[in-house]
XYZ file of C-alpha atoms in Angstrom:
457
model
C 187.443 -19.714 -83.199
C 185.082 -17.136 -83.623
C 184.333 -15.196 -80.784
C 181.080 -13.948 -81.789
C 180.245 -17.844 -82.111
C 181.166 -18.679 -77.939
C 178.382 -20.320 -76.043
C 178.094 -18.376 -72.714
C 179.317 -21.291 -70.656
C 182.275 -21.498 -72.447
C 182.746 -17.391 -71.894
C 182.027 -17.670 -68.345
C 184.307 -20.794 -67.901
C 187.539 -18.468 -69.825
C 186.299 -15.644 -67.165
C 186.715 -17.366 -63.852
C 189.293 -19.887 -64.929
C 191.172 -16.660 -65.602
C 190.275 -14.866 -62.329
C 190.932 -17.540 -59.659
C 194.213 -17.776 -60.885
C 194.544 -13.929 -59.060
C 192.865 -15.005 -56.153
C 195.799 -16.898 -55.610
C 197.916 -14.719 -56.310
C 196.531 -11.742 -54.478
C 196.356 -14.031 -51.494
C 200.329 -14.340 -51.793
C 201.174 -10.782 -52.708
C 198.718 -8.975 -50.191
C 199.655 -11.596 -47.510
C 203.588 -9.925 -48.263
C 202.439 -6.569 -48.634
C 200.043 -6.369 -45.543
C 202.277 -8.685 -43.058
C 205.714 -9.294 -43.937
C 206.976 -6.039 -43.117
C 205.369 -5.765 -39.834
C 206.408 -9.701 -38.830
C 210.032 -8.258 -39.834
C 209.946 -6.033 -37.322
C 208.001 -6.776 -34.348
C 207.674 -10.355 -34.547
C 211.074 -11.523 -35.685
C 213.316 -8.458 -34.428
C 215.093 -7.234 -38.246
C 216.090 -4.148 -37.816
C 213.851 -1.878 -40.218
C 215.897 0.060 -42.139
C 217.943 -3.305 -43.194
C 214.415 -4.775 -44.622
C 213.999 -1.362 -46.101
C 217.279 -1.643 -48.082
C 216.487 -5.848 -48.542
C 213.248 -4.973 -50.590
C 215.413 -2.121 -53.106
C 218.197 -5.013 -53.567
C 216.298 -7.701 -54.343
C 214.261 -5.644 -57.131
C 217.340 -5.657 -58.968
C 217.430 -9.577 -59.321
C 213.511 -8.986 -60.540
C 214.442 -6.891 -63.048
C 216.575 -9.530 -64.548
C 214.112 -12.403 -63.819
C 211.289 -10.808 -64.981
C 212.581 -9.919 -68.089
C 213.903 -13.183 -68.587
C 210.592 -15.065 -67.979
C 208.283 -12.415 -70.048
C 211.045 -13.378 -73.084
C 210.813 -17.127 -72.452
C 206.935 -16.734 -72.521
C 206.951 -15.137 -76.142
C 209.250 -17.719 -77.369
C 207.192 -20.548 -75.964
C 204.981 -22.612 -78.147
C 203.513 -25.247 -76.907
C 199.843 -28.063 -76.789
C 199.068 -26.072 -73.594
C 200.254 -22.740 -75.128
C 202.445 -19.851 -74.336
C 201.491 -19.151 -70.372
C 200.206 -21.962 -68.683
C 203.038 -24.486 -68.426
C 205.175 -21.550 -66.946
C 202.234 -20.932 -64.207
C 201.784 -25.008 -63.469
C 205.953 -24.507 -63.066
C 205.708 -21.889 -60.547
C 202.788 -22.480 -58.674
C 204.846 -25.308 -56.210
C 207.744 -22.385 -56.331
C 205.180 -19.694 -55.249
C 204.130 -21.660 -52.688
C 207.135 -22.794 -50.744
C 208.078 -19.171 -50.807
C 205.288 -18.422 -49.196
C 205.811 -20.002 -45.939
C 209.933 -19.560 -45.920
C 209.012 -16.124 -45.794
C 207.329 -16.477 -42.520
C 209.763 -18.868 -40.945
C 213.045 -16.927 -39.641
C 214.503 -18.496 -37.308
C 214.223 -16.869 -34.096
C 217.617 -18.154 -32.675
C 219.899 -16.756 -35.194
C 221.981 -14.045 -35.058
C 220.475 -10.421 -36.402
C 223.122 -10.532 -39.680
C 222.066 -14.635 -40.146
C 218.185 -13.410 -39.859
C 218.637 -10.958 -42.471
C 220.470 -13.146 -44.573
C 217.874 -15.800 -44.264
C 215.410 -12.915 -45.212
C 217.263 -12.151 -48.255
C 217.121 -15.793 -49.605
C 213.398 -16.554 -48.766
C 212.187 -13.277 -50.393
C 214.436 -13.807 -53.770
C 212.692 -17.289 -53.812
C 209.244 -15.918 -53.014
C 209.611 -13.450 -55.922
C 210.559 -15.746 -58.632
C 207.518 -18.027 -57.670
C 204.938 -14.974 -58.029
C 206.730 -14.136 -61.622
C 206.471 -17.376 -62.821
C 202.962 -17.492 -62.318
C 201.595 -13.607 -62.504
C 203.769 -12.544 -65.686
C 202.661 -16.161 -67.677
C 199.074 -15.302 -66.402
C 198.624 -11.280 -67.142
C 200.737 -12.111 -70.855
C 197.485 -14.932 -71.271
C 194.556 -12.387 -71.435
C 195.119 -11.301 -75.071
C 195.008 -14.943 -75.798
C 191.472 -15.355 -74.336
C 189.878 -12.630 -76.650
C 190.270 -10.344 -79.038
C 187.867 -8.156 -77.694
C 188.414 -5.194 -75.757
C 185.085 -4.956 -74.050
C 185.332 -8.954 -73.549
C 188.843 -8.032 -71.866
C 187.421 -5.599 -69.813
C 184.685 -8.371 -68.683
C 187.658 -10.578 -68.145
C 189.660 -8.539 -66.018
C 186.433 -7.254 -63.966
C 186.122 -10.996 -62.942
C 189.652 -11.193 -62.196
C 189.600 -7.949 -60.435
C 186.392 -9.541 -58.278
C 188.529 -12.954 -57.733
C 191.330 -10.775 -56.426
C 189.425 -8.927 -54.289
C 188.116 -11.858 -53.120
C 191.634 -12.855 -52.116
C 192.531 -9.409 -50.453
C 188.878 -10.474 -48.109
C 190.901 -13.645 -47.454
C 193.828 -12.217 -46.014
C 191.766 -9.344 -44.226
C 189.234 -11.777 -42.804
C 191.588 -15.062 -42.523
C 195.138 -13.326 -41.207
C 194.780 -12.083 -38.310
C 192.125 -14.041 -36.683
C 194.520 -17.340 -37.718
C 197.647 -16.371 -36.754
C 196.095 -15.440 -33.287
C 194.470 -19.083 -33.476
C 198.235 -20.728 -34.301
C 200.126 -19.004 -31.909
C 197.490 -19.374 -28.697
C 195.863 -16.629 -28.410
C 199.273 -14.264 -29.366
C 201.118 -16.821 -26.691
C 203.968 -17.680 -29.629
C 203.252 -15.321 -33.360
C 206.055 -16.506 -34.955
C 204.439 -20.062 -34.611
C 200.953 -18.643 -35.776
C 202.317 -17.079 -39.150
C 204.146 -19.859 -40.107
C 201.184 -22.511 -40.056
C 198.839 -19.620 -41.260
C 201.081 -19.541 -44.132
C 201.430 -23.151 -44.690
C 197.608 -22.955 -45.021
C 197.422 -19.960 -47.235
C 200.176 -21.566 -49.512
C 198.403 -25.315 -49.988
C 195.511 -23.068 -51.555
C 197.450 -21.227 -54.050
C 198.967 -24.398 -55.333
C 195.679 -25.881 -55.778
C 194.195 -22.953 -57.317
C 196.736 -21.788 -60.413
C 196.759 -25.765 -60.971
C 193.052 -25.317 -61.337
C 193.319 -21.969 -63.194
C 195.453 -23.446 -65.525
C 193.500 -26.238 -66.803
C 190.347 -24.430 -67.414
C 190.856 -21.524 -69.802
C 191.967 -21.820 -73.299
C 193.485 -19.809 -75.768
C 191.478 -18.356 -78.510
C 193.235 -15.726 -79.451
C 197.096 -17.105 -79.807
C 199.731 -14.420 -80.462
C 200.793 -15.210 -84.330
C 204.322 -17.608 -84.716
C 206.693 -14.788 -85.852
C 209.437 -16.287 -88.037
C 211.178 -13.395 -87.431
C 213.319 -13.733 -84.584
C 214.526 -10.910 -82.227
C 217.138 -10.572 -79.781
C 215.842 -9.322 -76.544
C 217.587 -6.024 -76.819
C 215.211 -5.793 -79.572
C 212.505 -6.819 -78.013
C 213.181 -4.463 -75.226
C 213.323 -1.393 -78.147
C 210.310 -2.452 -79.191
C 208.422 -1.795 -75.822
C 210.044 1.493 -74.461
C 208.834 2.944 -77.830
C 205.313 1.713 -77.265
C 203.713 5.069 -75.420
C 200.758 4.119 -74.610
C 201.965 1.162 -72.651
C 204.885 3.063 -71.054
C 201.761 5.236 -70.098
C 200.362 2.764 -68.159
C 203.407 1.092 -67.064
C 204.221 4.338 -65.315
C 200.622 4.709 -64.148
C 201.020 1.369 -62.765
C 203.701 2.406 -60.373
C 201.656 5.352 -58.926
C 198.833 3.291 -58.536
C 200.378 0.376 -56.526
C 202.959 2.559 -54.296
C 199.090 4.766 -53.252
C 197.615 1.686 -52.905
C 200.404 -0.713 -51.265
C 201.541 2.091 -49.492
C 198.343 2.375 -47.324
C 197.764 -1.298 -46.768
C 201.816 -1.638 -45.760
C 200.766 1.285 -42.847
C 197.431 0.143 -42.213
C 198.354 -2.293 -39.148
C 200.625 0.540 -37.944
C 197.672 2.669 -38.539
C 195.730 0.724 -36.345
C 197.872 -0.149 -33.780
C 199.442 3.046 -32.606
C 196.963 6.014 -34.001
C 193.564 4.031 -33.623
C 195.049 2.120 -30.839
C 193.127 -1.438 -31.312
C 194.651 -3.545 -34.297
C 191.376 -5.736 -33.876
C 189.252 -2.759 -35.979
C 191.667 -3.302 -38.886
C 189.390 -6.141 -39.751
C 186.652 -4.266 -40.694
C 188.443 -1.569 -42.491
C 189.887 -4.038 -44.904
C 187.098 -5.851 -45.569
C 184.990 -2.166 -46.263
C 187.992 -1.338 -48.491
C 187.815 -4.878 -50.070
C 183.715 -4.608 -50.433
C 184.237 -1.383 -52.214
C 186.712 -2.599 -55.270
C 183.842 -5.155 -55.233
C 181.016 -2.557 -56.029
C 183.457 -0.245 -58.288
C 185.030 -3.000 -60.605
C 181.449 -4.307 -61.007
C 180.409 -1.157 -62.382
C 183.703 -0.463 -64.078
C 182.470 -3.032 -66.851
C 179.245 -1.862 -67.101
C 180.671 1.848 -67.235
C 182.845 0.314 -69.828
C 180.184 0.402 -72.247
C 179.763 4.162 -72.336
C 182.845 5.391 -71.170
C 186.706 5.442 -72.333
C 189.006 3.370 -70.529
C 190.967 6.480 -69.425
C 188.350 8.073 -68.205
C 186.696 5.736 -65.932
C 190.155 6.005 -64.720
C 190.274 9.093 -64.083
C 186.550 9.472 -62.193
C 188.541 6.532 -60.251
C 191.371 7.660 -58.860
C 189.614 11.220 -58.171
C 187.281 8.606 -55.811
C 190.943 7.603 -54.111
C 191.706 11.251 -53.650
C 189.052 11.981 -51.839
C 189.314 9.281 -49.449
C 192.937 9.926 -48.513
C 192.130 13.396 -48.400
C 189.655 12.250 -45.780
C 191.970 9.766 -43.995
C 194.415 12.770 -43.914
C 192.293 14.878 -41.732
C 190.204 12.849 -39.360
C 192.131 11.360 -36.150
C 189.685 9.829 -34.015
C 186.230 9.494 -35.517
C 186.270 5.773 -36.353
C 183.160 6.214 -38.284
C 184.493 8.732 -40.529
C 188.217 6.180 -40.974
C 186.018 3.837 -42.290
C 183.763 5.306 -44.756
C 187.292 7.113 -46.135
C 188.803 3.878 -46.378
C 185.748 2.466 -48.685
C 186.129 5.637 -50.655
C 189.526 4.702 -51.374
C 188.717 0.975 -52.389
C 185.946 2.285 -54.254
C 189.034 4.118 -56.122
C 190.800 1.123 -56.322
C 188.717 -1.391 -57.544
C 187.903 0.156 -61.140
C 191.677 1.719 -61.585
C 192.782 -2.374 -61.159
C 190.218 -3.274 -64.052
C 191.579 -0.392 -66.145
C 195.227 -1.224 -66.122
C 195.100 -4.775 -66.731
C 192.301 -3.772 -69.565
C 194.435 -1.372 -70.972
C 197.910 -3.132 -71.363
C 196.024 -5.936 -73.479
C 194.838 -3.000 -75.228
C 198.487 -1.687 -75.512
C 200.080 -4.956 -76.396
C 197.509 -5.015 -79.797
C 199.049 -1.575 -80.252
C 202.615 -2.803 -80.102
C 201.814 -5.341 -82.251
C 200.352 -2.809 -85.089
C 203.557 -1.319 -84.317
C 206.054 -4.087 -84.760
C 203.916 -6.998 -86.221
C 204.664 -8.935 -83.349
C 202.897 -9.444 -79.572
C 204.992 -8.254 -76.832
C 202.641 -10.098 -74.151
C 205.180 -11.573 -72.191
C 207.737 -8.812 -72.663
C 205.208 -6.405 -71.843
C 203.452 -7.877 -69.083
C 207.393 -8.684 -67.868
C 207.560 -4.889 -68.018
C 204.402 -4.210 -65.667
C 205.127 -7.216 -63.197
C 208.184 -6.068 -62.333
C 206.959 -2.157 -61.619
C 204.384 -4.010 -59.204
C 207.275 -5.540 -57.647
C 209.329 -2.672 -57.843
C 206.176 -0.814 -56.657
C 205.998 -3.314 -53.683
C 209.985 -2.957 -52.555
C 209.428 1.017 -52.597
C 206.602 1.225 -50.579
C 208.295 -1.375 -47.890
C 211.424 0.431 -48.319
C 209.535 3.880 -48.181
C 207.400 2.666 -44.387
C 210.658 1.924 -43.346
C 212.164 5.025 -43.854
C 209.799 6.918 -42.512
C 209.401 4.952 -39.526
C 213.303 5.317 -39.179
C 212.444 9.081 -39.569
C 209.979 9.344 -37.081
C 211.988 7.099 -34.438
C 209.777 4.294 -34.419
C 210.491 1.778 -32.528
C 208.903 -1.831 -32.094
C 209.211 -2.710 -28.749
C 207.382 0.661 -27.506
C 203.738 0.900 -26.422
C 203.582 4.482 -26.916
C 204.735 6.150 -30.214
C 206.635 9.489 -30.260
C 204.852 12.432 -32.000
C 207.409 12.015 -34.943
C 206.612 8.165 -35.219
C 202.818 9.393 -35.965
C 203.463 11.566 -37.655
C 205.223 9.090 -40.176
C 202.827 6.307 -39.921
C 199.968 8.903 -41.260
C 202.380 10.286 -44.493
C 202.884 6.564 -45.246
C 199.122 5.758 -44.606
C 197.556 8.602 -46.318
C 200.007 11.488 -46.940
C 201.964 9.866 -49.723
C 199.188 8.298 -51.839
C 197.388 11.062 -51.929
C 200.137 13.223 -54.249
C 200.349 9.790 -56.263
C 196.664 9.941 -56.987
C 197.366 13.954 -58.093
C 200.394 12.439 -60.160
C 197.916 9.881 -62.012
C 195.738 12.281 -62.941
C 198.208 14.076 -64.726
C 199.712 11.628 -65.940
C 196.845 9.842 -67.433
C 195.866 13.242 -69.428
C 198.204 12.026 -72.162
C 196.522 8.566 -72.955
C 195.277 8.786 -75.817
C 194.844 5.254 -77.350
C 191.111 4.488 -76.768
C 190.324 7.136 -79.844
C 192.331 4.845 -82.203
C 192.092 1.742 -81.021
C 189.065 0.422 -83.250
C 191.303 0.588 -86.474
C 194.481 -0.548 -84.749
C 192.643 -4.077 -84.381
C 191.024 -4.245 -87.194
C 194.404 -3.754 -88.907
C 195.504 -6.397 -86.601
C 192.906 -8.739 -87.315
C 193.553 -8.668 -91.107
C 196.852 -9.783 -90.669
C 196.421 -12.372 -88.909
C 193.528 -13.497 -91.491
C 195.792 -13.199 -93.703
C 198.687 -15.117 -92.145
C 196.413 -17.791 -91.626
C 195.320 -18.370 -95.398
């Protein structure tokens, strides 16, 4: 199918079909990010330096499962193609994760809670890879266009956002709703999250039946073990670029929404403006990933990313040194998803980029390897920040059942807010001084494209 040949409805229909698909799954993953650790603590009484260690453990049964799942998605060939039956298979799995998470029972012993927490997160994860590493490994599919991708992945950044407003707006207000006014929490997360998880299912079903694959990866009849397959990634550099960058990125960015109710609670002292400073951070990836594709047109992929995370800088800069000028906390926090919201369009533009480049490389797409690869740093990203709060709250002698914080707990809750994504946004910038495949990219695809022309004669 000739993509200079698409009638705009059909473009438009590959677009959102694509990016409601992360509006689910943002909806799950900041609901885990934002909450979970914070409902492990205060609401049902897990000691935090256990969670802390839970989230590092568990990333070591993503590893494998990621891994195994990006490999299955490259090897699968089927009416509906390579990614969706793997997302229809782990939307239900996704789901029920969702609310187990949010369900320990309050009557059992500390070592039976944490056990229970254990379980329910290990089954939580597997449901987001089966359905995030089938859907980032399907964007290649939908063009072969890199500006096209980066108009994809705007929309999909926009649909994410989207489901970051739910949580921020939704959340907090339901769970208060659920549990009477605050009368009974537990009780209010676990029916918020029964809600929460009936829309995700619905939504990858829908996802899934409305895009379609223009673009398949060629049938290599080749076959590769995966220890080849894995070879053939770690000497990909531009991905492993952005595979690192992708780490910084999320641990800045996870990092302050994990310390943001903390934030809130004990520094600002009224949870209930958290609201608003979500939704300002959520309003400003809006505005940045819309100009992020027009910006696209002019400008490198590295360096709108770049200008990007400079924008993050200077908001946790700005977080970093105001205390109690709620005006100021707010416009900082915009700055910062202003930052965000074009550095998410750039990574997920730029490993479709890099997967074309692996293929050049190797004469065979990596998609699911690759995106197997960068799932499971955004996990990994996800346990290290939850495992990093927890620390420092451990540090600074935090402790739940106080009303008043000790200097030291502050003092902790700002580094994890602020203090430590700001040197990952310094790190980025270095880091992303050594990407260099935009230059080359034109005559990587069109040596890409006449292979597959010719493998298809």
């Amino acid at each position: 199918m000739n993509p200079n040949n698409l009638k705009k409805s059909f473009i438009w229909k590959q677009r959102l079909g694509f990016g409601i698909c992360d509006f689910a799954c943002n909806i799950a993953y900041l609901l885990v990010n934002t909450y979970l650790l914070f409902y492990y603590t205060d609401i049902a009484s897990i000691n935090a330096a256990s969670i802390g260690f839970m989230f590092v453990v568990t990333k070591l049964i993503d590893a494998g499962t990621d891994y195994m799942v990006g490999s299955f998605v490259d090897r699968t060939h089927t009416k509906l193609g390579q990614c969706r039956p793997w997302m229809i298979a782990g939307a239900p799995v996704l789901a029920v994760g969702m609310v187990l998470l949010f369900c320990v029972p309050t009557g059992f012993s500390p070592t039976a809670k944490l056990v229970y927490a254990y379980d329910t997160y290990i089954l939580f994860s597997f449901g987001y890879t089966l359905v995030n590493i089938p859907m980032n490994a399907l964007l290649p599919a939908l063009t072969p266009e890199p500006l096209e991708r980066t108009n994809i992945t705007t929309t999909r950044m926009l649909m994410a956002s989207l489901g970051s407003l739910v949580s921020a707006s939704f959340v907090i207000p339901a769970v208060n709703f659920f549990s009477d006014n605050g009368k009974n929490m537990a009780v209010g997360y676990r029916y918020t999250n029964m809600v929460l998880a009936i829309v995700v299912i619905v939504i990858v079903f829908l996802s899934a039946i409305n895009v379609k694959e223009i673009n398949p990866a060629p049938v290599v009849e080749k076959k590769t073990s995966l220890i080849t397959d894995f070879k053939y990634v770690i000497s990909n550099k531009p991905f492993m670029i952005v595979f690192i960058e992708t780490f910084l990125l999320c641990v800045a960015w996870l990092g302050a929404s994990g310390a943001m109710q903390y934030y809130f609670t004990y520094i600002v002292g009224d949870v209930s403006k958290m609201t608003l400073a979500t939704s300002l951070m959520t309003v400003g990836q809006f505005i940045s990933q819309l100009l992020a594709s027009v910006a696209n047109r002019f400008m490198s992929k590295r360096d709108i990313m770049q200008i990007s995370t400079v924008f993050m800088l200077i908001g946790f800069i700005g977080l970093l040194l105001v205390h109690g000028n709620l005006v100021l906390i707010y416009a900082f926090v915009f700055c910062v998803g202003f930052g965000l919201g074009a550095r998410l369009v750039m990574v997920f533009s730029m490993i479709a980029d890099t997967i074309d480049y692996g293929e050049y490389l190797h004469g065979k797409s990596m998609s699911g390897t690759q995106n197997a690869f960068a799932g499971f740093m955004n996990k990994f990203s996800s346990a290290t920040v939850s495992a990093l709060t927890s620390a420092l709250l451990v540090w600074g002698h935090y402790s739940a059942s106080a009303t008043t914080q000790p200097d030291s707990a502050i003092t902790a809750i700002q580094l994890a807010f602020c203090g430590v994504p700001l040197i990952l946004c310094i790190l980025s910038l270095i880091l992303m001084a050594f990407y260099k495949l935009d230059k080359i990219y034109p005559e990587i695809k069109k040596e890409n494209d006449a292979r597959r022309a010719k493998a298809n004669n």
